[in-house]
CSV table of N, CA and C in Angstrom, one decimal:
chain,number,residue,atom,x,y,z
A,1,MET,N,1.7,-4.6,15.3
A,1,MET,CA,0.7,-5.3,14.6
A,1,MET,C,0.9,-5.0,13.1
A,2,LYS,N,0.7,-6.0,12.3
A,2,LYS,CA,0.9,-5.9,10.9
A,2,LYS,C,-0.3,-5.3,10.2
A,3,ASN,N,-0.1,-4.3,9.3
A,3,ASN,CA,-1.1,-3.7,8.5
A,3,ASN,C,-0.9,-4.0,7.0
A,4,MET,N,-1.9,-4.7,6.4
A,4,MET,CA,-1.8,-5.1,5.0
A,4,MET,C,-2.6,-4.0,4.2
A,5,ILE,N,-2.0,-3.6,3.1
A,5,ILE,CA,-2.7,-2.6,2.2
A,5,ILE,C,-2.7,-3.2,0.8
A,6,HIS,N,-3.9,-3.1,0.2
A,6,HIS,CA,-4.0,-3.6,-1.2
A,6,HIS,C,-5.2,-2.8,-1.9
A,7,TRP,N,-5.2,-2.9,-3.2
A,7,TRP,CA,-6.2,-2.1,-4.0
A,7,TRP,C,-7.5,-3.0,-4.1
A,8,ASN,N,-8.6,-2.3,-3.8
A,8,ASN,CA,-9.9,-3.0,-3.9
A,8,ASN,C,-10.5,-2.6,-5.3
A,9,VAL,N,-10.6,-3.5,-6.2
A,9,VAL,CA,-11.0,-3.3,-7.5
A,9,VAL,C,-12.5,-2.8,-7.6
A,10,PHE,N,-13.3,-3.4,-6.8
A,10,PHE,CA,-14.7,-3.1,-6.9
A,10,PHE,C,-15.1,-1.7,-6.4
A,11,GLU,N,-14.5,-1.3,-5.3
A,11,GLU,CA,-14.8,0.0,-4.7
A,11,GLU,C,-13.8,1.1,-5.2
A,12,LYS,N,-12.8,0.7,-5.9
A,12,LYS,CA,-11.8,1.6,-6.4
A,12,LYS,C,-11.2,2.5,-5.3
A,13,LYS,N,-10.8,1.8,-4.2
A,13,LYS,CA,-10.2,2.4,-3.1
A,13,LYS,C,-9.1,1.4,-2.5
A,14,TRP,N,-8.3,2.0,-1.7
A,14,TRP,CA,-7.2,1.2,-1.0
A,14,TRP,C,-7.8,0.6,0.2
A,15,THR,N,-7.5,-0.7,0.5
A,15,THR,CA,-8.0,-1.4,1.7
A,15,THR,C,-6.8,-1.5,2.7
A,16,SER,N,-7.1,-1.1,3.9
A,16,SER,CA,-6.1,-1.2,5.0
A,16,SER,C,-6.7,-2.2,6.0
A,17,ARG,N,-5.9,-3.3,6.2
A,17,ARG,CA,-6.5,-4.4,7.0
A,17,ARG,C,-5.5,-4.8,8.1
A,18,THR,N,-6.0,-4.9,9.4
A,18,THR,CA,-5.3,-5.5,10.5
A,18,THR,C,-6.1,-6.6,11.0
A,19,TYR,N,-5.7,-7.3,12.0
A,19,TYR,CA,-6.5,-8.4,12.5
A,19,TYR,C,-7.7,-7.8,13.3
A,20,LYS,N,-7.7,-6.6,13.6
A,20,LYS,CA,-8.8,-5.9,14.4
A,20,LYS,C,-9.8,-5.2,13.5
A,21,SER,N,-9.3,-4.7,12.3
A,21,SER,CA,-10.2,-3.9,11.5
A,21,SER,C,-9.9,-3.9,10.0
A,22,CYS,N,-10.8,-3.4,9.2
A,22,CYS,CA,-10.6,-3.4,7.8
A,22,CYS,C,-11.4,-2.1,7.3
A,23,GLY,N,-10.7,-1.3,6.5
A,23,GLY,CA,-11.4,-0.1,6.0
A,23,GLY,C,-10.9,0.2,4.6
A,24,ARG,N,-11.7,1.1,3.9
A,24,ARG,CA,-11.3,1.5,2.5
A,24,ARG,C,-11.1,3.0,2.5
A,25,PHE,N,-10.0,3.4,1.8
A,25,PHE,CA,-9.6,4.8,1.9
A,25,PHE,C,-9.1,5.3,0.5
A,26,ASP,N,-9.2,6.6,0.2
A,26,ASP,CA,-8.7,7.2,-1.0
A,26,ASP,C,-7.2,7.3,-1.0
A,27,GLN,N,-6.7,7.6,0.2
A,27,GLN,CA,-5.2,7.8,0.4
A,27,GLN,C,-4.7,7.1,1.6
A,28,ILE,N,-3.6,6.5,1.5
A,28,ILE,CA,-2.9,5.9,2.7
A,28,ILE,C,-1.4,6.3,2.6
A,29,LEU,N,-0.9,6.8,3.7
A,29,LEU,CA,0.5,7.2,3.8
A,29,LEU,C,1.3,6.2,4.7
A,30,VAL,N,2.4,5.6,4.2
A,30,VAL,CA,3.2,4.8,5.1
A,30,VAL,C,4.5,5.5,5.3
A,31,LEU,N,4.7,5.9,6.6
A,31,LEU,CA,6.0,6.6,7.0
A,31,LEU,C,6.9,5.6,7.7
A,32,GLY,N,7.8,5.0,7.0
A,32,GLY,CA,8.7,4.1,7.5
A,32,GLY,C,8.9,2.9,6.6
A,33,GLU,N,9.4,1.8,7.2
A,33,GLU,CA,9.7,0.6,6.4
A,33,GLU,C,8.4,-0.2,6.0
A,34,TRP,N,8.5,-0.7,4.8
A,34,TRP,CA,7.4,-1.5,4.3
A,34,TRP,C,8.0,-2.6,3.4
A,35,LYS,N,7.2,-3.7,3.2
A,35,LYS,CA,7.6,-4.8,2.4
A,35,LYS,C,6.4,-5.3,1.6
A,36,THR,N,6.7,-6.0,0.5
A,36,THR,CA,5.6,-6.6,-0.3
A,36,THR,C,5.5,-8.1,0.1
A,37,GLU,N,4.3,-8.6,-0.1
A,37,GLU,CA,4.2,-10.1,0.1
A,37,GLU,C,3.2,-10.6,-1.0
A,38,VAL,N,3.6,-11.8,-1.6
A,38,VAL,CA,2.7,-12.4,-2.6
A,38,VAL,C,2.5,-13.8,-2.2
A,39,LYS,N,1.2,-14.2,-2.3
A,39,LYS,CA,0.8,-15.6,-2.0
A,39,LYS,C,0.2,-16.2,-3.3
A,40,LYS,N,1.1,-16.7,-4.1
A,40,LYS,CA,0.7,-17.2,-5.5
A,40,LYS,C,-0.3,-18.4,-5.4
A,41,GLU,N,-0.3,-19.1,-4.3
A,41,GLU,CA,-1.1,-20.3,-4.1
A,41,GLU,C,-2.6,-19.9,-3.7
A,42,LYS,N,-2.8,-18.7,-3.3
A,42,LYS,CA,-4.2,-18.3,-2.9
A,42,LYS,C,-5.1,-18.3,-4.1
A,43,LYS,N,-6.3,-18.8,-3.9
A,43,LYS,CA,-7.3,-19.0,-5.0
A,43,LYS,C,-8.0,-17.7,-5.3
A,44,GLU,N,-8.1,-16.7,-4.3
A,44,GLU,CA,-8.8,-15.5,-4.5
A,44,GLU,C,-7.9,-14.3,-4.3
A,45,ASN,N,-8.3,-13.2,-4.9
A,45,ASN,CA,-7.6,-11.9,-4.7
A,45,ASN,C,-7.9,-11.3,-3.4
A,46,PRO,N,-7.0,-10.6,-2.8
A,46,PRO,CA,-5.7,-10.2,-3.3
A,46,PRO,C,-4.6,-11.3,-3.1
A,47,ARG,N,-3.8,-11.4,-4.1
A,47,ARG,CA,-2.7,-12.3,-3.9
A,47,ARG,C,-1.4,-11.6,-3.6
A,48,GLY,N,-1.4,-10.3,-3.8
A,48,GLY,CA,-0.2,-9.5,-3.4
A,48,GLY,C,-0.6,-8.2,-2.7
A,49,TRP,N,0.2,-7.8,-1.7
A,49,TRP,CA,-0.1,-6.6,-0.9
A,49,TRP,C,1.2,-6.1,-0.3
A,50,VAL,N,1.0,-4.9,0.2
A,50,VAL,CA,2.1,-4.2,1.0
A,50,VAL,C,1.8,-4.4,2.4
A,51,TYR,N,2.8,-4.6,3.3
A,51,TYR,CA,2.5,-4.6,4.7
A,51,TYR,C,3.6,-3.7,5.4
A,52,ALA,N,3.1,-3.2,6.5
A,52,ALA,CA,3.9,-2.3,7.3
A,52,ALA,C,3.4,-2.4,8.8
A,53,ASP,N,4.1,-1.9,9.7
A,53,ASP,CA,3.6,-1.8,11.1
A,53,ASP,C,2.5,-0.8,11.1
A,54,HIS,N,1.4,-1.1,11.9
A,54,HIS,CA,0.2,-0.2,11.9
A,54,HIS,C,0.5,1.2,12.4
A,55,THR,N,1.6,1.3,13.2
A,55,THR,CA,1.9,2.6,13.8
A,55,THR,C,2.5,3.5,12.8
A,56,GLN,N,2.9,3.0,11.6
A,56,GLN,CA,3.5,3.8,10.5
A,56,GLN,C,2.5,4.2,9.5
A,57,VAL,N,1.3,3.8,9.6
A,57,VAL,CA,0.2,4.0,8.6
A,57,VAL,C,-0.7,5.2,9.0
A,58,VAL,N,-0.8,6.1,8.0
A,58,VAL,CA,-1.7,7.3,8.2
A,58,VAL,C,-2.8,7.1,7.2
A,59,LEU,N,-4.1,7.0,7.7
A,59,LEU,CA,-5.2,6.8,6.8
A,59,LEU,C,-5.8,8.1,6.4
A,60,ASN,N,-6.1,8.4,5.1
A,60,ASN,CA,-6.5,9.6,4.6
A,60,ASN,C,-5.8,10.8,5.1
A,61,PRO,N,-4.5,10.9,4.8
A,61,PRO,CA,-3.7,12.0,5.4
A,61,PRO,C,-4.1,13.4,4.8
A,62,SER,N,-3.9,14.4,5.6
A,62,SER,CA,-4.3,15.7,5.2
A,62,SER,C,-3.3,16.3,4.2
A,63,LYS,N,-3.6,17.3,3.5
A,63,LYS,CA,-2.7,17.9,2.5
A,63,LYS,C,-1.5,18.5,3.3
A,64,HIS,N,-1.7,18.9,4.5
A,64,HIS,CA,-0.6,19.4,5.3
A,64,HIS,C,0.5,18.3,5.6
A,65,GLU,N,0.0,17.1,5.8
A,65,GLU,CA,0.9,16.0,6.1
A,65,GLU,C,1.7,15.5,4.8
A,66,LEU,N,1.2,15.9,3.6
A,66,LEU,CA,1.8,15.5,2.4
A,66,LEU,C,2.8,16.5,1.8
A,67,ILE,N,2.7,17.7,2.4
A,67,ILE,CA,3.6,18.8,1.8
A,67,ILE,C,5.1,18.5,1.8
A,68,PRO,N,5.6,17.9,2.9
A,68,PRO,CA,7.1,17.7,2.8
A,68,PRO,C,7.6,16.6,1.9
A,69,PHE,N,6.7,16.0,1.1
A,69,PHE,CA,7.1,14.8,0.3
A,69,PHE,C,7.0,15.1,-1.2
A,70,LYS,N,7.9,14.4,-1.9
A,70,LYS,CA,7.8,14.4,-3.4
A,70,LYS,C,7.7,13.0,-3.9
A,71,LYS,N,6.8,12.8,-4.9
A,71,LYS,CA,6.6,11.5,-5.5
A,71,LYS,C,7.8,11.0,-6.2
A,72,GLY,N,8.1,9.7,-6.1
A,72,GLY,CA,9.2,9.1,-6.8
A,72,GLY,C,8.7,8.0,-7.7
A,73,GLU,N,9.4,6.9,-7.8
A,73,GLU,CA,9.0,5.8,-8.6
A,73,GLU,C,7.7,5.1,-8.2
A,74,GLN,N,7.0,4.6,-9.1
A,74,GLN,CA,5.7,4.0,-8.8
A,74,GLN,C,5.9,2.5,-8.5
A,75,LEU,N,5.2,2.0,-7.5
A,75,LEU,CA,5.2,0.6,-7.1
A,75,LEU,C,4.1,-0.1,-8.0
A,76,LEU,N,4.5,-1.1,-8.7
A,76,LEU,CA,3.6,-1.8,-9.6
A,76,LEU,C,3.5,-3.3,-9.3
A,77,TYR,N,2.3,-3.8,-9.5
A,77,TYR,CA,2.1,-5.2,-9.3
A,77,TYR,C,1.7,-5.8,-10.6
A,78,ASP,N,2.5,-6.9,-11.1
A,78,ASP,CA,2.2,-7.6,-12.3
A,78,ASP,C,1.3,-8.8,-11.9
A,79,LYS,N,0.0,-8.7,-12.3
A,79,LYS,CA,-0.9,-9.8,-11.9
A,79,LYS,C,-0.7,-11.1,-12.7
A,80,HIS,N,0.0,-11.0,-13.8
A,80,HIS,CA,0.3,-12.2,-14.6
A,80,HIS,C,1.5,-13.0,-14.0
A,81,GLU,N,2.5,-12.2,-13.7
A,81,GLU,CA,3.7,-12.8,-13.1
A,81,GLU,C,3.6,-12.9,-11.5
A,82,MET,N,2.6,-12.3,-11.0
A,82,MET,CA,2.3,-12.2,-9.6
A,82,MET,C,3.6,-11.8,-8.8
A,83,ALA,N,4.0,-10.6,-9.2
A,83,ALA,CA,5.3,-10.0,-8.6
A,83,ALA,C,5.2,-8.5,-8.6
A,84,PHE,N,5.8,-7.9,-7.6
A,84,PHE,CA,6.0,-6.4,-7.5
A,84,PHE,C,7.3,-6.0,-8.2
A,85,ASN,N,7.4,-4.8,-8.7
A,85,ASN,CA,8.6,-4.3,-9.3
A,85,ASN,C,9.6,-3.9,-8.2
A,86,ILE,N,9.2,-3.6,-7.0
A,86,ILE,CA,10.0,-3.3,-5.8
A,86,ILE,C,9.5,-4.1,-4.6
A,87,GLU,N,10.4,-4.7,-3.9
A,87,GLU,CA,10.0,-5.6,-2.8
A,87,GLU,C,10.0,-5.0,-1.4
A,88,GLU,N,10.8,-3.9,-1.2
A,88,GLU,CA,10.8,-3.3,0.1
A,88,GLU,C,11.3,-1.9,0.0
A,89,GLY,N,11.1,-1.1,1.0
A,89,GLY,CA,11.6,0.3,1.0
A,89,GLY,C,11.1,1.1,2.2
A,90,PHE,N,11.2,2.4,2.0
A,90,PHE,CA,10.7,3.3,3.0
A,90,PHE,C,9.8,4.4,2.4
A,91,ASP,N,8.8,4.7,3.1
A,91,ASP,CA,7.8,5.8,2.8
A,91,ASP,C,7.1,5.6,1.5
A,92,LEU,N,5.8,5.3,1.6
A,92,LEU,CA,4.9,5.1,0.4
A,92,LEU,C,3.7,6.0,0.5
A,93,LEU,N,3.2,6.4,-0.7
A,93,LEU,CA,1.9,7.1,-0.7
A,93,LEU,C,1.0,6.3,-1.7
A,94,PHE,N,-0.2,5.8,-1.1
A,94,PHE,CA,-1.2,5.2,-1.9
A,94,PHE,C,-2.3,6.2,-2.2
A,95,ASN,N,-2.5,6.5,-3.5
A,95,ASN,CA,-3.6,7.4,-3.8
A,95,ASN,C,-4.4,6.9,-5.0
A,96,LEU,N,-5.3,7.6,-5.5
A,96,LEU,CA,-6.2,7.1,-6.6
A,96,LEU,C,-5.4,7.0,-7.9
A,97,ASP,N,-4.2,7.6,-8.0
A,97,ASP,CA,-3.4,7.5,-9.2
A,97,ASP,C,-2.5,6.2,-9.1
A,98,GLY,N,-2.3,5.6,-8.0
A,98,GLY,CA,-1.5,4.5,-7.8
A,98,GLY,C,-0.7,4.5,-6.5
A,99,CYS,N,0.4,3.8,-6.4
A,99,CYS,CA,1.2,3.7,-5.2
A,99,CYS,C,2.6,4.2,-5.6
A,100,PHE,N,3.1,5.2,-4.8
A,100,PHE,CA,4.4,5.8,-5.2
A,100,PHE,C,5.3,5.8,-4.0
A,101,LEU,N,6.6,5.6,-4.3
A,101,LEU,CA,7.6,5.9,-3.3
A,101,LEU,C,7.7,7.4,-3.1
A,102,ILE,N,7.9,7.8,-1.9
A,102,ILE,CA,8.0,9.3,-1.7
A,102,ILE,C,9.3,9.6,-1.0
A,103,HIS,N,9.7,10.8,-1.2
A,103,HIS,CA,11.0,11.3,-0.6
A,103,HIS,C,10.8,12.6,0.1
A,104,LYS,N,11.4,12.8,1.3
A,104,LYS,CA,11.3,14.0,2.0
A,104,LYS,C,12.0,15.1,1.2
A,105,ILE,N,11.4,16.3,1.1
A,105,ILE,CA,12.0,17.4,0.5
A,105,ILE,C,12.8,18.2,1.5
A,106,GLY,N,14.1,18.4,1.2
A,106,GLY,CA,15.0,19.2,2.1
A,106,GLY,C,15.6,18.4,3.2
């Protein structure tokens, strides 16, 4: 099942959406492959989001789950160009500071 993740401007939280549920969270951890998707023709936001398999998504991960990771490059969305700076990859951390690629330590 596909899990879409995007920033909710009004609530200042990350939204995690599947066809069964939708929730807002301070942190979301994606462990595994992810891709970005942009729908320029949509009339409403969000027009861009990250998606991953729902089995790879950890909602509000504990500090213990984040210990083995180090933040890397930030994933950015340009709302004027409607494009992401990175289109796909492995392992992401969404937190209140933004969205970052993460790498296992050791």
